[in-house]
């Protein structure tokens, strides 16, 4: 089925540069155009509905990804190089910090604010002071 995308020009336009037709082909031949007098709107709706009705069976992505990663691990352990998915997993886990310095710093600042002298501070006040210290 051939899909047409056109630029609609008004009758006042006389320039050949502004008149044009952009044509593209679609490899989907399931839907045939039976009526050559379809409007552009009807043809577009027919094409969209035919594209929505096509269901492509896909393999279980999680199962295939798991088997690919297991193969890459086996290859790497036998002395080969790291594959695409194994490299991505390695780089992702390498970026996670082993300690949470920011959280420790926040608790330390809260410890300075909520001392024995200031033990009667409300929770909201303590939250605001902790926020301002950081």
mmCIF file of N, CA and C in Angstrom:
data_model
loop_
_atom_site.group_PDB
_atom_site.id
_atom_site.type_symbol
_atom_site.label_atom_id
_atom_site.label_comp_id
_atom_site.label_asym_id
_atom_site.label_seq_id
_atom_site.Cartn_x
_atom_site.Cartn_y
_atom_site.Cartn_z
ATOM 1 N N UNK A 1 0.841 -1.165 0.000
ATOM 2 C CA UNK A 1 0.000 0.000 0.000
ATOM 3 C C UNK A 1 0.885 1.226 0.000
ATOM 4 N N UNK A 2 0.601 2.160 -0.815
ATOM 5 C CA UNK A 2 1.386 3.374 -0.930
ATOM 6 C C UNK A 2 0.731 4.468 -0.104
ATOM 7 N N UNK A 3 1.520 5.091 0.743
ATOM 8 C CA UNK A 3 1.006 6.177 1.570
ATOM 9 C C UNK A 3 1.417 7.491 0.927
ATOM 10 N N UNK A 4 0.529 8.444 0.883
ATOM 11 C CA UNK A 4 0.821 9.742 0.283
ATOM 12 C C UNK A 4 0.718 10.822 1.351
ATOM 13 N N UNK A 5 1.713 11.663 1.379
ATOM 14 C CA UNK A 5 1.706 12.824 2.245
ATOM 15 C C UNK A 5 1.821 14.026 1.323
ATOM 16 N N UNK A 6 0.848 14.849 1.303
ATOM 17 C CA UNK A 6 0.877 15.952 0.354
ATOM 18 C C UNK A 6 0.736 17.290 1.034
ATOM 19 N N UNK A 7 1.158 18.305 0.336
ATOM 20 C CA UNK A 7 0.977 19.677 0.780
ATOM 21 C C UNK A 7 -0.185 20.222 -0.022
ATOM 22 N N UNK A 8 -1.235 20.630 0.648
ATOM 23 C CA UNK A 8 -2.405 21.151 -0.033
ATOM 24 C C UNK A 8 -2.185 22.626 -0.310
ATOM 25 N N UNK A 9 -2.310 22.994 -1.565
ATOM 26 C CA UNK A 9 -2.114 24.380 -1.963
ATOM 27 C C UNK A 9 -3.446 24.988 -2.346
ATOM 28 N N UNK A 10 -3.592 26.240 -2.057
ATOM 29 C CA UNK A 10 -4.809 26.940 -2.438
ATOM 30 C C UNK A 10 -4.739 27.295 -3.917
ATOM 31 N N UNK A 11 -5.887 27.558 -4.574
ATOM 32 C CA UNK A 11 -5.869 27.892 -5.997
ATOM 33 C C UNK A 11 -5.146 29.201 -6.295
ATOM 34 N N UNK A 12 -4.985 30.072 -5.282
ATOM 35 C CA UNK A 12 -4.316 31.338 -5.530
ATOM 36 C C UNK A 12 -2.813 31.157 -5.729
ATOM 37 N N UNK A 13 -2.258 30.073 -5.237
ATOM 38 C CA UNK A 13 -0.824 29.846 -5.319
ATOM 39 C C UNK A 13 -0.454 29.461 -6.741
ATOM 40 N N UNK A 14 0.496 30.232 -7.330
ATOM 41 C CA UNK A 14 0.885 29.959 -8.699
ATOM 42 C C UNK A 14 2.296 29.417 -8.782
ATOM 43 N N UNK A 15 3.061 29.446 -7.704
ATOM 44 C CA UNK A 15 4.449 29.035 -7.730
ATOM 45 C C UNK A 15 4.554 27.523 -7.773
ATOM 46 N N UNK A 16 5.436 27.027 -8.645
ATOM 47 C CA UNK A 16 5.663 25.586 -8.731
ATOM 48 C C UNK A 16 6.503 25.091 -7.567
ATOM 49 N N UNK A 17 7.263 26.005 -6.934
ATOM 50 C CA UNK A 17 8.089 25.603 -5.803
ATOM 51 C C UNK A 17 7.243 25.222 -4.600
ATOM 52 N N UNK A 18 6.093 25.856 -4.452
ATOM 53 C CA UNK A 18 5.254 25.579 -3.298
ATOM 54 C C UNK A 18 4.384 24.357 -3.502
ATOM 55 N N UNK A 19 4.211 23.930 -4.763
ATOM 56 C CA UNK A 19 3.416 22.733 -5.021
ATOM 57 C C UNK A 19 4.336 21.532 -4.890
ATOM 58 N N UNK A 20 3.914 20.566 -4.148
ATOM 59 C CA UNK A 20 4.767 19.401 -4.013
ATOM 60 C C UNK A 20 4.008 18.246 -3.434
ATOM 61 N N UNK A 21 4.572 17.089 -3.620
ATOM 62 C CA UNK A 21 3.965 15.879 -3.100
ATOM 63 C C UNK A 21 5.079 15.008 -2.568
ATOM 64 N N UNK A 22 4.994 14.694 -1.312
ATOM 65 C CA UNK A 22 5.977 13.834 -0.683
ATOM 66 C C UNK A 22 5.393 12.451 -0.612
ATOM 67 N N UNK A 23 6.044 11.510 -1.235
ATOM 68 C CA UNK A 23 5.508 10.156 -1.265
ATOM 69 C C UNK A 23 6.450 9.229 -0.522
ATOM 70 N N UNK A 24 5.849 8.304 0.213
ATOM 71 C CA UNK A 24 6.609 7.286 0.904
ATOM 72 C C UNK A 24 5.926 5.963 0.709
ATOM 73 N N UNK A 25 6.656 4.910 0.832
ATOM 74 C CA UNK A 25 6.052 3.594 0.663
ATOM 75 C C UNK A 25 6.016 2.894 1.991
ATOM 76 N N UNK A 26 5.036 2.072 2.152
ATOM 77 C CA UNK A 26 4.876 1.276 3.356
ATOM 78 C C UNK A 26 4.997 -0.175 2.940
ATOM 79 N N UNK A 27 5.779 -0.969 3.634
ATOM 80 C CA UNK A 27 5.990 -2.361 3.274
ATOM 81 C C UNK A 27 4.831 -3.251 3.654
ATOM 82 N N UNK A 28 3.864 -2.726 4.331
ATOM 83 C CA UNK A 28 2.734 -3.506 4.797
ATOM 84 C C UNK A 28 1.725 -3.630 3.659
ATOM 85 N N UNK A 29 1.591 -4.798 3.043
ATOM 86 C CA UNK A 29 0.723 -4.994 1.886
ATOM 87 C C UNK A 29 -0.581 -5.680 2.250
ATOM 88 N N UNK A 30 -0.882 -5.827 3.559
ATOM 89 C CA UNK A 30 -2.080 -6.563 3.954
ATOM 90 C C UNK A 30 -3.359 -5.825 3.583
ATOM 91 N N UNK A 31 -3.335 -4.508 3.671
ATOM 92 C CA UNK A 31 -4.538 -3.727 3.435
ATOM 93 C C UNK A 31 -4.490 -3.210 2.005
ATOM 94 N N UNK A 32 -5.483 -3.555 1.227
ATOM 95 C CA UNK A 32 -5.520 -3.071 -0.149
ATOM 96 C C UNK A 32 -6.571 -1.987 -0.258
ATOM 97 N N UNK A 33 -6.310 -1.037 -1.070
ATOM 98 C CA UNK A 33 -7.233 0.076 -1.256
ATOM 99 C C UNK A 33 -8.216 -0.322 -2.346
ATOM 100 N N UNK A 34 -9.465 -0.553 -1.955
ATOM 101 C CA UNK A 34 -10.456 -1.027 -2.913
ATOM 102 C C UNK A 34 -11.129 0.120 -3.647
ATOM 103 N N UNK A 35 -11.266 1.261 -3.018
ATOM 104 C CA UNK A 35 -11.953 2.386 -3.632
ATOM 105 C C UNK A 35 -10.937 3.483 -3.945
ATOM 106 N N UNK A 36 -10.707 3.796 -5.236
ATOM 107 C CA UNK A 36 -9.713 4.819 -5.564
ATOM 108 C C UNK A 36 -10.188 6.232 -5.250
ATOM 109 N N UNK A 37 -11.468 6.414 -4.878
ATOM 110 C CA UNK A 37 -12.003 7.741 -4.603
ATOM 111 C C UNK A 37 -12.019 8.074 -3.111
ATOM 112 N N UNK A 38 -11.184 7.413 -2.332
ATOM 113 C CA UNK A 38 -11.113 7.717 -0.905
ATOM 114 C C UNK A 38 -10.453 9.079 -0.710
ATOM 115 N N UNK A 39 -10.945 9.805 0.250
ATOM 116 C CA UNK A 39 -10.308 11.078 0.575
ATOM 117 C C UNK A 39 -9.033 10.806 1.357
ATOM 118 N N UNK A 40 -8.242 11.833 1.485
ATOM 119 C CA UNK A 40 -6.989 11.695 2.221
ATOM 120 C C UNK A 40 -7.254 11.327 3.675
ATOM 121 N N UNK A 41 -8.293 11.905 4.258
ATOM 122 C CA UNK A 41 -8.656 11.610 5.646
ATOM 123 C C UNK A 41 -9.046 10.145 5.798
ATOM 124 N N UNK A 42 -9.868 9.630 4.878
ATOM 125 C CA UNK A 42 -10.303 8.231 4.957
ATOM 126 C C UNK A 42 -9.136 7.282 4.744
ATOM 127 N N UNK A 43 -8.244 7.636 3.816
ATOM 128 C CA UNK A 43 -7.076 6.792 3.566
ATOM 129 C C UNK A 43 -6.155 6.770 4.781
ATOM 130 N N UNK A 44 -6.003 7.916 5.425
ATOM 131 C CA UNK A 44 -5.176 7.994 6.628
ATOM 132 C C UNK A 44 -5.774 7.165 7.757
ATOM 133 N N UNK A 45 -7.089 7.258 7.956
ATOM 134 C CA UNK A 45 -7.750 6.461 8.989
ATOM 135 C C UNK A 45 -7.638 4.974 8.692
ATOM 136 N N UNK A 46 -7.757 4.585 7.421
ATOM 137 C CA UNK A 46 -7.629 3.183 7.033
ATOM 138 C C UNK A 46 -6.219 2.669 7.310
ATOM 139 N N UNK A 47 -5.225 3.489 6.996
ATOM 140 C CA UNK A 47 -3.838 3.096 7.229
ATOM 141 C C UNK A 47 -3.539 2.975 8.716
ATOM 142 N N UNK A 48 -4.026 3.928 9.505
ATOM 143 C CA UNK A 48 -3.785 3.884 10.951
ATOM 144 C C UNK A 48 -4.478 2.683 11.574
ATOM 145 N N UNK A 49 -5.710 2.418 11.179
ATOM 146 C CA UNK A 49 -6.421 1.274 11.757
ATOM 147 C C UNK A 49 -5.776 -0.041 11.346
ATOM 148 N N UNK A 50 -5.244 -0.123 10.134
ATOM 149 C CA UNK A 50 -4.583 -1.360 9.722
ATOM 150 C C UNK A 50 -3.271 -1.546 10.464
ATOM 151 N N UNK A 51 -2.573 -0.444 10.755
ATOM 152 C CA UNK A 51 -1.319 -0.547 11.498
ATOM 153 C C UNK A 51 -1.574 -0.933 12.947
ATOM 154 N N UNK A 52 -2.703 -0.491 13.496
ATOM 155 C CA UNK A 52 -3.025 -0.819 14.884
ATOM 156 C C UNK A 52 -3.482 -2.260 15.039
ATOM 157 N N UNK A 53 -4.014 -2.848 13.999
ATOM 158 C CA UNK A 53 -4.540 -4.203 14.085
ATOM 159 C C UNK A 53 -3.472 -5.273 13.927
ATOM 160 N N UNK A 54 -2.282 -4.906 13.485
ATOM 161 C CA UNK A 54 -1.213 -5.876 13.292
ATOM 162 C C UNK A 54 -0.608 -6.209 14.649
ATOM 163 N N UNK A 55 -0.618 -7.468 14.998
ATOM 164 C CA UNK A 55 -0.048 -7.927 16.264
ATOM 165 C C UNK A 55 1.142 -8.811 15.936
ATOM 166 N N UNK A 56 2.301 -8.398 16.385
ATOM 167 C CA UNK A 56 3.519 -9.154 16.141
ATOM 168 C C UNK A 56 3.873 -9.925 17.405
ATOM 169 N N UNK A 57 3.960 -11.230 17.332
ATOM 170 C CA UNK A 57 4.352 -11.985 18.516
ATOM 171 C C UNK A 57 5.825 -11.743 18.818
ATOM 172 N N UNK A 58 6.111 -11.432 20.060
ATOM 173 C CA UNK A 58 7.492 -11.196 20.456
ATOM 174 C C UNK A 58 7.880 -12.204 21.529
ATOM 175 N N UNK A 59 9.131 -12.629 21.521
ATOM 176 C CA UNK A 59 9.569 -13.577 22.550
ATOM 177 C C UNK A 59 9.614 -12.906 23.904
ATOM 178 N N UNK A 60 9.607 -13.705 24.929
ATOM 179 C CA UNK A 60 9.678 -13.166 26.278
ATOM 180 C C UNK A 60 11.008 -12.446 26.445
ATOM 181 N N UNK A 61 10.941 -11.131 26.587
ATOM 182 C CA UNK A 61 12.149 -10.313 26.621
ATOM 183 C C UNK A 61 12.990 -10.601 27.861
ATOM 184 N N UNK A 62 12.340 -10.814 28.984
ATOM 185 C CA UNK A 62 13.087 -11.064 30.218
ATOM 186 C C UNK A 62 13.846 -12.379 30.132
ATOM 187 N N UNK A 63 13.210 -13.406 29.581
ATOM 188 C CA UNK A 63 13.849 -14.711 29.479
ATOM 189 C C UNK A 63 15.012 -14.657 28.499
ATOM 190 N N UNK A 64 14.834 -14.001 27.356
ATOM 191 C CA UNK A 64 15.907 -13.943 26.375
ATOM 192 C C UNK A 64 17.056 -13.070 26.885
ATOM 193 N N UNK A 65 16.743 -11.980 27.575
ATOM 194 C CA UNK A 65 17.784 -11.121 28.120
ATOM 195 C C UNK A 65 18.583 -11.853 29.192
ATOM 196 N N UNK A 66 17.890 -12.623 30.006
ATOM 197 C CA UNK A 66 18.575 -13.403 31.037
ATOM 198 C C UNK A 66 19.521 -14.421 30.412
ATOM 199 N N UNK A 67 19.073 -15.086 29.357
ATOM 200 C CA UNK A 67 19.936 -16.079 28.711
ATOM 201 C C UNK A 67 21.119 -15.406 28.022
ATOM 202 N N UNK A 68 20.912 -14.219 27.451
ATOM 203 C CA UNK A 68 22.014 -13.497 26.813
ATOM 204 C C UNK A 68 23.061 -13.102 27.849
ATOM 205 N N UNK A 69 22.613 -12.604 28.993
ATOM 206 C CA UNK A 69 23.559 -12.194 30.037
ATOM 207 C C UNK A 69 24.312 -13.402 30.587
ATOM 208 N N UNK A 70 23.622 -14.535 30.753
ATOM 209 C CA UNK A 70 24.312 -15.744 31.225
ATOM 210 C C UNK A 70 25.380 -16.185 30.236
ATOM 211 N N UNK A 71 25.084 -16.096 28.936
ATOM 212 C CA UNK A 71 26.081 -16.454 27.920
ATOM 213 C C UNK A 71 27.267 -15.504 27.964
ATOM 214 N N UNK A 72 26.996 -14.199 28.154
ATOM 215 C CA UNK A 72 28.082 -13.229 28.226
ATOM 216 C C UNK A 72 28.948 -13.450 29.460
ATOM 217 N N UNK A 73 28.342 -13.817 30.581
ATOM 218 C CA UNK A 73 29.110 -14.102 31.798
ATOM 219 C C UNK A 73 29.990 -15.323 31.587
ATOM 220 N N UNK A 74 29.435 -16.357 30.962
ATOM 221 C CA UNK A 74 30.210 -17.568 30.683
ATOM 222 C C UNK A 74 31.378 -17.254 29.759
ATOM 223 N N UNK A 75 31.145 -16.448 28.740
ATOM 224 C CA UNK A 75 32.205 -16.061 27.813
ATOM 225 C C UNK A 75 33.284 -15.262 28.528
ATOM 226 N N UNK A 76 32.883 -14.336 29.399
ATOM 227 C CA UNK A 76 33.850 -13.516 30.121
ATOM 228 C C UNK A 76 34.673 -14.354 31.095
ATOM 229 N N UNK A 77 34.019 -15.298 31.778
ATOM 230 C CA UNK A 77 34.739 -16.144 32.733
ATOM 231 C C UNK A 77 35.723 -17.073 32.042
ATOM 232 N N UNK A 78 35.466 -17.417 30.794
ATOM 233 C CA UNK A 78 36.382 -18.302 30.078
ATOM 234 C C UNK A 78 37.533 -17.534 29.434
ATOM 235 N N UNK A 79 37.640 -16.250 29.712
ATOM 236 C CA UNK A 79 38.779 -15.476 29.233
ATOM 237 C C UNK A 79 38.461 -14.557 28.074
ATOM 238 N N UNK A 80 37.218 -14.438 27.715
ATOM 239 C CA UNK A 80 36.838 -13.558 26.613
ATOM 240 C C UNK A 80 36.601 -12.136 27.085
ATOM 241 N N UNK A 81 36.074 -11.351 26.194
ATOM 242 C CA UNK A 81 35.795 -9.961 26.540
ATOM 243 C C UNK A 81 34.354 -9.823 27.018
ATOM 244 N N UNK A 82 34.067 -8.678 27.615
ATOM 245 C CA UNK A 82 32.721 -8.423 28.118
ATOM 246 C C UNK A 82 31.811 -8.030 26.958
ATOM 247 N N UNK A 83 30.600 -8.564 26.960
ATOM 248 C CA UNK A 83 29.623 -8.234 25.931
ATOM 249 C C UNK A 83 28.947 -6.905 26.207
ATOM 250 N N UNK A 84 28.007 -6.546 25.329
ATOM 251 C CA UNK A 84 27.333 -5.250 25.424
ATOM 252 C C UNK A 84 26.519 -5.141 26.708
ATOM 253 N N UNK A 85 25.712 -6.151 27.009
ATOM 254 C CA UNK A 85 24.840 -6.092 28.181
ATOM 255 C C UNK A 85 25.631 -6.222 29.477
ATOM 256 N N UNK A 86 26.670 -7.038 29.469
ATOM 257 C CA UNK A 86 27.499 -7.201 30.659
ATOM 258 C C UNK A 86 28.277 -5.911 30.948
ATOM 259 N N UNK A 87 28.745 -5.237 29.905
ATOM 260 C CA UNK A 87 29.437 -3.963 30.081
ATOM 261 C C UNK A 87 28.495 -2.906 30.633
ATOM 262 N N UNK A 88 27.266 -2.869 30.111
ATOM 263 C CA UNK A 88 26.275 -1.907 30.606
ATOM 264 C C UNK A 88 25.962 -2.165 32.075
ATOM 265 N N UNK A 89 25.800 -3.435 32.454
ATOM 266 C CA UNK A 89 25.513 -3.785 33.844
ATOM 267 C C UNK A 89 26.679 -3.404 34.751
ATOM 268 N N UNK A 90 27.896 -3.661 34.283
ATOM 269 C CA UNK A 90 29.086 -3.324 35.064
ATOM 270 C C UNK A 90 29.187 -1.814 35.283
ATOM 271 N N UNK A 91 29.003 -1.041 34.210
ATOM 272 C CA UNK A 91 29.097 0.420 34.331
ATOM 273 C C UNK A 91 27.982 0.986 35.196
ATOM 274 N N UNK A 92 26.802 0.387 35.136
ATOM 275 C CA UNK A 92 25.694 0.863 35.966
ATOM 276 C C UNK A 92 25.955 0.607 37.440
ATOM 277 N N UNK A 93 26.467 -0.567 37.770
ATOM 278 C CA UNK A 93 26.716 -0.889 39.175
ATOM 279 C C UNK A 93 27.962 -0.186 39.691
ATOM 280 N N UNK A 94 28.886 0.159 38.806
ATOM 281 C CA UNK A 94 30.091 0.863 39.216
ATOM 282 C C UNK A 94 29.770 2.293 39.648
ATOM 283 N N UNK A 95 28.704 2.864 39.121
ATOM 284 C CA UNK A 95 28.342 4.235 39.443
ATOM 285 C C UNK A 95 27.634 4.398 40.766
ATOM 286 N N UNK A 96 27.223 3.318 41.408
ATOM 287 C CA UNK A 96 26.517 3.397 42.680
ATOM 288 C C UNK A 96 27.550 3.514 43.799
ATOM 289 N N UNK A 97 27.503 4.580 44.596
ATOM 290 C CA UNK A 97 28.494 4.727 45.658
ATOM 291 C C UNK A 97 28.254 3.709 46.776
ATOM 292 N N UNK A 98 29.320 3.135 47.329
ATOM 293 C CA UNK A 98 29.160 2.143 48.392
ATOM 294 C C UNK A 98 28.717 2.746 49.718
ATOM 295 N N UNK A 99 28.999 4.022 49.933
ATOM 296 C CA UNK A 99 28.550 4.683 51.157
ATOM 297 C C UNK A 99 27.701 5.883 50.787
ATOM 298 N N UNK A 100 26.906 6.292 51.716
ATOM 299 C CA UNK A 100 26.042 7.446 51.484
ATOM 300 C C UNK A 100 26.564 8.612 52.315
ATOM 301 N N UNK A 101 27.527 9.314 51.775
ATOM 302 C CA UNK A 101 28.174 10.407 52.491
ATOM 303 C C UNK A 101 27.190 11.544 52.745
ATOM 304 N N UNK A 102 26.338 11.829 51.762
ATOM 305 C CA UNK A 102 25.377 12.919 51.925
ATOM 306 C C UNK A 102 24.410 12.643 53.072
ATOM 307 N N UNK A 103 23.942 11.408 53.179
ATOM 308 C CA UNK A 103 23.014 11.070 54.262
ATOM 309 C C UNK A 103 23.711 11.152 55.617
ATOM 310 N N UNK A 104 24.965 10.701 55.680
ATOM 311 C CA UNK A 104 25.711 10.780 56.933
ATOM 312 C C UNK A 104 25.942 12.232 57.335
ATOM 313 N N UNK A 105 26.206 13.084 56.345
ATOM 314 C CA UNK A 105 26.410 14.502 56.626
ATOM 315 C C UNK A 105 25.130 15.140 57.156
ATOM 316 N N UNK A 106 23.992 14.752 56.606
ATOM 317 C CA UNK A 106 22.712 15.306 57.057
ATOM 318 C C UNK A 106 22.412 14.881 58.489
ATOM 319 N N UNK A 107 22.670 13.608 58.832
ATOM 320 C CA UNK A 107 22.438 13.152 60.201
ATOM 321 C C UNK A 107 23.390 13.835 61.178
ATOM 322 N N UNK A 108 24.612 14.090 60.745
ATOM 323 C CA UNK A 108 25.567 14.772 61.603
ATOM 324 C C UNK A 108 25.115 16.204 61.876
ATOM 325 N N UNK A 109 24.625 16.887 60.836
ATOM 326 C CA UNK A 109 24.137 18.258 61.017
ATOM 327 C C UNK A 109 22.913 18.273 61.911
ATOM 328 N N UNK A 110 22.036 17.295 61.771
ATOM 329 C CA UNK A 110 20.849 17.222 62.629
ATOM 330 C C UNK A 110 21.256 16.952 64.073
ATOM 331 N N UNK A 111 22.321 16.204 64.280
ATOM 332 C CA UNK A 111 22.812 15.951 65.631
ATOM 333 C C UNK A 111 23.333 17.204 66.301
ATOM 334 N N UNK A 112 23.947 18.097 65.524
ATOM 335 C CA UNK A 112 24.414 19.353 66.089
ATOM 336 C C UNK A 112 23.249 20.264 66.445
ATOM 337 N N UNK A 113 22.207 20.240 65.632
ATOM 338 C CA UNK A 113 21.062 21.127 65.870
ATOM 339 C C UNK A 113 20.220 20.614 67.027
ATOM 340 N N UNK A 114 19.914 19.330 67.026
ATOM 341 C CA UNK A 114 19.053 18.755 68.068
ATOM 342 C C UNK A 114 19.920 18.247 69.215
ATOM 343 N N UNK A 115 20.504 19.146 69.929
ATOM 344 C CA UNK A 115 21.344 18.766 71.065
ATOM 345 C C UNK A 115 20.495 18.742 72.336
ATOM 346 N N UNK A 116 21.147 18.487 73.472
ATOM 347 C CA UNK A 116 20.428 18.452 74.744
ATOM 348 C C UNK A 116 19.870 19.824 75.096
ATOM 349 N N UNK A 117 20.541 20.856 74.645
ATOM 350 C CA UNK A 117 20.075 22.213 74.950
ATOM 351 C C UNK A 117 18.803 22.526 74.161
ATOM 352 N N UNK A 118 18.749 22.053 72.921
ATOM 353 C CA UNK A 118 17.606 22.363 72.053
ATOM 354 C C UNK A 118 16.680 21.162 71.911
ATOM 355 N N UNK A 119 16.436 20.461 72.949
ATOM 356 C CA UNK A 119 15.618 19.249 72.855
ATOM 357 C C UNK A 119 14.132 19.535 72.716
ATOM 358 N N UNK A 120 13.702 20.761 72.931
ATOM 359 C CA UNK A 120 12.274 21.075 72.857
ATOM 360 C C UNK A 120 11.861 21.656 71.501
ATOM 361 N N UNK A 121 12.684 21.522 70.466
ATOM 362 C CA UNK A 121 12.328 22.023 69.138
ATOM 363 C C UNK A 121 11.248 21.146 68.521
ATOM 364 N N UNK A 122 10.323 21.783 67.837
ATOM 365 C CA UNK A 122 9.286 21.024 67.132
ATOM 366 C C UNK A 122 9.899 20.353 65.897
ATOM 367 N N UNK A 123 9.222 19.344 65.397
ATOM 368 C CA UNK A 123 9.731 18.607 64.239
ATOM 369 C C UNK A 123 9.876 19.502 63.011
ATOM 370 N N UNK A 124 8.900 20.377 62.793
ATOM 371 C CA UNK A 124 8.956 21.278 61.638
ATOM 372 C C UNK A 124 10.138 22.236 61.740
ATOM 373 N N UNK A 125 10.382 22.748 62.934
ATOM 374 C CA UNK A 125 11.498 23.666 63.143
ATOM 375 C C UNK A 125 12.819 22.951 62.924
ATOM 376 N N UNK A 126 12.925 21.730 63.412
ATOM 377 C CA UNK A 126 14.135 20.939 63.223
ATOM 378 C C UNK A 126 14.366 20.637 61.743
ATOM 379 N N UNK A 127 13.286 20.338 61.020
ATOM 380 C CA UNK A 127 13.403 20.089 59.578
ATOM 381 C C UNK A 127 13.899 21.331 58.844
ATOM 382 N N UNK A 128 13.350 22.485 59.196
ATOM 383 C CA UNK A 128 13.753 23.736 58.542
ATOM 384 C C UNK A 128 15.209 24.073 58.840
ATOM 385 N N UNK A 129 15.629 23.916 60.073
ATOM 386 C CA UNK A 129 17.016 24.206 60.425
ATOM 387 C C UNK A 129 17.981 23.236 59.749
ATOM 388 N N UNK A 130 17.594 21.976 59.652
ATOM 389 C CA UNK A 130 18.435 20.991 58.963
ATOM 390 C C UNK A 130 18.555 21.331 57.485
ATOM 391 N N UNK A 131 17.458 21.769 56.896
ATOM 392 C CA UNK A 131 17.466 22.145 55.483
ATOM 393 C C UNK A 131 18.365 23.352 55.249
ATOM 394 N N UNK A 132 18.319 24.333 56.163
ATOM 395 C CA UNK A 132 19.124 25.535 56.002
ATOM 396 C C UNK A 132 20.607 25.264 56.215
ATOM 397 N N UNK A 133 20.946 24.304 57.052
ATOM 398 C CA UNK A 133 22.355 23.983 57.294
ATOM 399 C C UNK A 133 22.993 23.300 56.094
ATOM 400 N N UNK A 134 22.232 22.539 55.370
ATOM 401 C CA UNK A 134 22.797 21.827 54.226
ATOM 402 C C UNK A 134 22.810 22.745 53.056
#
